PDB file of C-alpha atoms and ligand atoms in Angstrom:
ATOM      1  CA  MET A   5       0.000   0.000   0.000  1.00 95.00           C
ATOM      2  CA  ASN A   6       1.373   3.413  -0.822  1.00 96.00           C
ATOM      3  CA  GLU A   7       2.896   5.251   2.108  1.00 96.00           C
ATOM      4  CA  LYS A   8       0.403   8.101   2.127  1.00 97.00           C
ATOM      5  CA  LEU A   9      -2.617   5.798   2.477  1.00 97.00           C
ATOM      6  CA  GLN A  10      -0.804   3.583   4.954  1.00 98.00           C
ATOM      7  CA  ASN A  11       0.043   6.588   7.140  1.00 98.00           C
ATOM      8  CA  GLN A  12      -3.572   7.754   6.962  1.00 98.00           C
ATOM      9  CA  LEU A  13      -4.633   4.444   8.516  1.00 98.00           C
ATOM     10  CA  TYR A  14      -1.843   4.659  11.116  1.00 98.00           C
ATOM     11  CA  GLU A  15      -2.957   8.172  12.079  1.00 98.00           C
ATOM     12  CA  LYS A  16      -6.657   7.347  12.187  1.00 98.00           C
ATOM     13  CA  TYR A  17      -6.176   4.183  14.243  1.00 98.00           C
ATOM     14  CA  PRO A  18      -2.988   4.658  16.295  1.00 98.00           C
ATOM     15  CA  LYS A  19      -4.096   2.139  18.936  1.00 98.00           C
ATOM     16  CA  ILE A  20      -4.731  -0.645  16.414  1.00 98.00           C
ATOM     17  CA  PHE A  21      -1.413   0.042  14.675  1.00 98.00           C
ATOM     18  CA  GLY A  22       0.556   0.468  17.902  1.00 97.00           C
ATOM     19  CA  GLN A  23       2.996  -2.232  16.727  1.00 96.00           C
ATOM     20  CA  LYS A  24       3.935  -0.510  13.482  1.00 95.00           C
ATOM     21  CA  ASP A  25       7.474   0.231  14.725  1.00 94.00           C
ATOM     22  CA  GLY A  26       7.703  -3.002  16.692  1.00 93.00           C
ATOM     23  CA  ASP A  27      10.467  -5.574  16.899  1.00 93.00           C
ATOM     24  CA  PRO A  28      10.403  -7.871  13.817  1.00 92.00           C
ATOM     25  CA  ALA A  29      10.857 -10.836  16.169  1.00 91.00           C
ATOM     26  CA  ARG A  30       7.505 -10.058  17.784  1.00 92.00           C
ATOM     27  CA  THR A  31       5.329  -8.478  15.109  1.00 92.00           C
ATOM     28  CA  ALA A  32       5.046  -8.434  11.332  1.00 94.00           C
ATOM     29  CA  MET A  33       3.706  -4.853  11.424  1.00 96.00           C
ATOM     30  CA  CYS A  34       7.233  -3.555  10.855  1.00 93.00           C
ATOM     31  CA  TRP A  35       6.699  -4.643   7.210  1.00 94.00           C
ATOM     32  CA  GLY A  36       3.770  -2.254   6.919  1.00 96.00           C
ATOM     33  CA  ILE A  37       0.401  -2.858   5.346  1.00 97.00           C
ATOM     34  CA  SER A  38       1.335  -5.329   2.620  1.00 97.00           C
ATOM     35  CA  CYS A  39      -1.547  -5.091   0.179  1.00 97.00           C
ATOM     36  CA  GLY A  40      -2.762  -2.893  -2.661  1.00 96.00           C
ATOM     37  CA  ASP A  41      -4.384   0.555  -2.395  1.00 97.00           C
ATOM     38  CA  GLY A  42      -7.729  -0.823  -3.609  1.00 96.00           C
ATOM     39  CA  TRP A  43      -8.371  -2.276  -0.171  1.00 97.00           C
ATOM     40  CA  TYR A  44      -7.921   1.009   1.695  1.00 98.00           C
ATOM     41  CA  ASN A  45     -11.667   1.500   2.276  1.00 97.00           C
ATOM     42  CA  ILE A  46     -12.137  -2.070   3.448  1.00 98.00           C
ATOM     43  CA  LEU A  47      -9.312  -1.607   5.970  1.00 98.00           C
ATOM     44  CA  ASP A  48     -10.641   1.798   7.021  1.00 98.00           C
ATOM     45  CA  ASN A  49     -14.083   0.347   7.742  1.00 98.00           C
ATOM     46  CA  LEU A  50     -12.646  -2.698   9.493  1.00 98.00           C
ATOM     47  CA  CYS A  51     -10.450  -0.582  11.781  1.00 98.00           C
ATOM     48  CA  PHE A  52     -13.350   1.760  12.531  1.00 98.00           C
ATOM     49  CA  LEU A  53     -15.467  -1.191  13.725  1.00 98.00           C
ATOM     50  CA  ILE A  54     -12.642  -2.703  15.758  1.00 98.00           C
ATOM     51  CA  GLN A  55     -11.921   0.591  17.523  1.00 98.00           C
ATOM     52  CA  ARG A  56     -15.601   1.282  18.170  1.00 98.00           C
ATOM     53  CA  HIS A  57     -16.020  -2.194  19.679  1.00 97.00           C
ATOM     54  CA  HIS A  58     -13.229  -1.292  22.110  1.00 97.00           C
ATOM     55  CA  ASP A  59     -14.295   2.287  22.873  1.00 97.00           C
ATOM     56  CA  ASP A  60     -18.075   1.838  23.154  1.00 97.00           C
ATOM     57  CA  PRO A  61     -18.235   0.348  26.674  1.00 97.00           C
ATOM     58  CA  ARG A  62     -15.769   2.986  27.888  1.00 96.00           C
ATOM     59  CA  GLU A  63     -18.052   5.747  26.671  1.00 96.00           C
ATOM     60  CA  GLU A  64     -21.068   3.968  28.146  1.00 97.00           C
ATOM     61  CA  LEU A  65     -19.313   3.805  31.508  1.00 97.00           C
ATOM     62  CA  GLU A  66     -18.966   7.606  31.598  1.00 97.00           C
ATOM     63  CA  ARG A  67     -22.653   7.930  30.825  1.00 97.00           C
ATOM     64  CA  TYR A  68     -23.617   5.441  33.544  1.00 98.00           C
ATOM     65  CA  HIS A  69     -21.568   7.385  36.098  1.00 98.00           C
ATOM     66  CA  LYS A  70     -23.556  10.509  35.255  1.00 98.00           C
ATOM     67  CA  TYR A  71     -26.850   8.632  35.645  1.00 98.00           C
ATOM     68  CA  LEU A  72     -25.681   7.302  38.993  1.00 98.00           C
ATOM     69  CA  GLU A  73     -24.793  10.803  40.198  1.00 98.00           C
ATOM     70  CA  MET A  74     -28.219  12.047  39.155  1.00 98.00           C
ATOM     71  CA  SER A  75     -29.910   9.170  40.981  1.00 98.00           C
ATOM     72  CA  VAL A  76     -27.876   9.910  44.116  1.00 98.00           C
ATOM     73  CA  GLU A  77     -28.828  13.595  43.963  1.00 98.00           C
ATOM     74  CA  LYS A  78     -32.502  12.680  43.706  1.00 97.00           C
ATOM     75  CA  ASN A  79     -32.175   9.942  46.289  1.00 97.00           C
ATOM     76  CA  GLU A  80     -33.726   7.322  43.974  1.00 97.00           C
ATOM     77  CA  GLU A  81     -32.739   4.068  45.652  1.00 97.00           C
ATOM     78  CA  ASP A  82     -33.861   1.713  42.871  1.00 97.00           C
ATOM     79  CA  ASN A  83     -31.987   3.688  40.259  1.00 97.00           C
ATOM     80  CA  ILE A  84     -28.880   3.911  42.413  1.00 98.00           C
ATOM     81  CA  GLU A  85     -28.834   0.131  42.645  1.00 98.00           C
ATOM     82  CA  PHE A  86     -29.540  -0.260  38.932  1.00 98.00           C
ATOM     83  CA  TRP A  87     -26.727   2.051  37.795  1.00 98.00           C
ATOM     84  CA  THR A  88     -24.282   0.698  40.357  1.00 98.00           C
ATOM     85  CA  ASN A  89     -24.825  -2.801  38.954  1.00 98.00           C
ATOM     86  CA  LYS A  90     -24.612  -1.527  35.388  1.00 98.00           C
ATOM     87  CA  ILE A  91     -21.277   0.151  36.178  1.00 98.00           C
ATOM     88  CA  GLU A  92     -19.902  -3.062  37.682  1.00 98.00           C
ATOM     89  CA  GLU A  93     -21.005  -5.112  34.652  1.00 97.00           C
ATOM     90  CA  THR A  94     -19.481  -2.614  32.244  1.00 97.00           C
ATOM     91  CA  LYS A  95     -16.189  -2.493  34.166  1.00 97.00           C
ATOM     92  CA  GLN A  96     -15.927  -6.270  33.844  1.00 97.00           C
ATOM     93  CA  LEU A  97     -16.714  -6.085  30.154  1.00 95.00           C
ATOM     94  CA  ILE A  98     -13.945  -3.502  29.700  1.00 96.00           C
ATOM     95  CA  GLU A  99     -11.469  -5.680  31.587  1.00 94.00           C
ATOM     96  CA  ASN A 100     -12.272  -8.564  29.261  1.00 92.00           C
ATOM     97  CA  ARG A 101     -11.904  -6.418  26.169  1.00 94.00           C
ATOM     98  CA  PRO A 102      -8.319  -5.187  25.833  1.00 94.00           C
ATOM     99  CA  GLN A 103      -7.243  -2.969  22.927  1.00 96.00           C
ATOM    100  CA  THR A 104      -6.837  -5.064  19.786  1.00 97.00           C
ATOM    101  CA  GLN A 105      -3.636  -4.499  17.843  1.00 97.00           C
ATOM    102  CA  ALA A 106      -2.830  -5.615  14.317  1.00 98.00           C
ATOM    103  CA  MET A 107       0.036  -8.127  14.134  1.00 97.00           C
ATOM    104  CA  GLN A 108       0.138  -8.487  10.340  1.00 97.00           C
ATOM    105  CA  VAL A 109      -1.818  -7.073   7.400  1.00 98.00           C
ATOM    106  CA  LYS A 110      -1.168  -8.586   3.989  1.00 98.00           C
ATOM    107  CA  GLU A 111      -2.548 -10.100   0.823  1.00 97.00           C
ATOM    108  CA  LYS A 112      -2.576 -13.865   0.471  1.00 96.00           C
ATOM    109  CA  PHE A 113      -4.164 -15.913  -2.354  1.00 93.00           C
ATOM    110  CA  GLY A 114      -6.024 -12.822  -3.610  1.00 93.00           C
ATOM    111  CA  SER A 115      -7.584 -11.871  -0.320  1.00 96.00           C
ATOM    112  CA  LEU A 116      -6.817  -9.709   2.683  1.00 98.00           C
ATOM    113  CA  ARG A 117      -5.352 -11.267   5.831  1.00 98.00           C
ATOM    114  CA  PHE A 118      -5.695  -9.238   9.011  1.00 98.00           C
ATOM    115  CA  TYR A 119      -4.043 -10.877  12.026  1.00 98.00           C
ATOM    116  CA  VAL A 120      -4.652  -9.481  15.519  1.00 98.00           C
ATOM    117  CA  ASP A 121      -3.339 -10.104  19.022  1.00 96.00           C
ATOM    118  CA  THR A 122      -6.692 -10.632  20.771  1.00 94.00           C
ATOM    119  CA  VAL A 123      -9.368 -13.293  20.692  1.00 91.00           C
ATOM    120  CA  ASP A 124     -12.822 -11.784  20.387  1.00 94.00           C
ATOM    121  CA  PRO A 125     -15.732 -13.313  18.437  1.00 95.00           C
ATOM    122  CA  GLU A 126     -17.095  -9.948  17.349  1.00 96.00           C
ATOM    123  CA  ILE A 127     -13.759  -8.745  16.016  1.00 97.00           C
ATOM    124  CA  ASP A 128     -13.223 -12.102  14.315  1.00 97.00           C
ATOM    125  CA  ALA A 129     -16.576 -11.617  12.568  1.00 98.00           C
ATOM    126  CA  TYR A 130     -15.593  -8.108  11.376  1.00 98.00           C
ATOM    127  CA  ILE A 131     -12.308  -9.492  10.061  1.00 98.00           C
ATOM    128  CA  SER A 132     -13.999 -12.366   8.212  1.00 98.00           C
ATOM    129  CA  PHE A 133     -16.368  -9.915   6.582  1.00 98.00           C
ATOM    130  CA  ALA A 134     -13.514  -7.631   5.510  1.00 98.00           C
ATOM    131  CA  GLU A 135     -11.485 -10.560   4.166  1.00 97.00           C
ATOM    132  CA  ASN A 136     -14.480 -11.813   2.173  1.00 96.00           C
ATOM    133  CA  MET A 137     -15.112  -8.314   0.793  1.00 96.00           C
ATOM    134  CA  SER A 138     -11.488  -8.090  -0.290  1.00 97.00           C
ATOM    135  CA  SER A 139     -11.711 -11.305  -2.299  1.00 95.00           C
ATOM    136  CA  CYS A 140     -14.318  -9.670  -4.548  1.00 94.00           C
ATOM    137  CA  THR A 141     -12.726  -6.201  -4.654  1.00 95.00           C
ATOM    138  CA  CYS A 142      -9.811  -5.376  -6.943  1.00 94.00           C
ATOM    139  CA  GLU A 143      -6.707  -4.888  -4.823  1.00 94.00           C
ATOM    140  CA  LYS A 144      -5.401  -2.254  -7.238  1.00 93.00           C
ATOM    141  CA  CYS A 145      -8.387  -0.178  -8.325  1.00 92.00           C
ATOM    142  CA  GLU A 146     -11.124  -1.023  -5.828  1.00 90.00           C
ATOM    143  CA  SER A 147     -13.616  -2.078  -8.483  1.00 92.00           C
ATOM    144  CA  PRO A 148     -15.952  -4.961  -7.643  1.00 89.00           C
ATOM    145  CA  GLY A 149     -15.286  -8.366  -9.124  1.00 77.00           C
ATOM    146  CA  ASN A 150     -12.122 -10.390  -9.148  1.00 62.00           C
ATOM    147  CA  GLN A 151      -8.600  -9.065  -9.262  1.00 52.00           C
ATOM    148  CA  SER A 152      -7.676  -7.278 -12.484  1.00 48.00           C
TER     149      SER A 152
HETATM  150 ZN1   ZN B 108      -8.721  -3.390 -10.937  1.00 81.87          ZN
END
């Protein structure tokens, strides 16, 4: 992928591409994003979904804290209990959902391969979708259909 597009992805998703300057013994990201420019939009959408999956519960937690404060101010016992439990649940979810980082991004047998360092069924589903999309999107010019 040309450097300009690659750097755009690095800048938009710095947490996902945190290994881009990593040790070659530990990560293949030091080789960069090894596929054609035609897959830029697929990668952009994939990274957006991965990052949102990580950030969503963290944003929800802030919201729940505000609701709890409001319930405390109004002395609403049921709501205090509800939001306290919700906060606990969300904290556990966050603990079980560490930031996903890309380990290797490349083309193989005409389709995208996006390897990550976390195990998460939702992220795996996003990746499968992106890889399937890539196999029917030209790696060079982004047009639908097979490689040309
Ligand atoms: Zn083409």
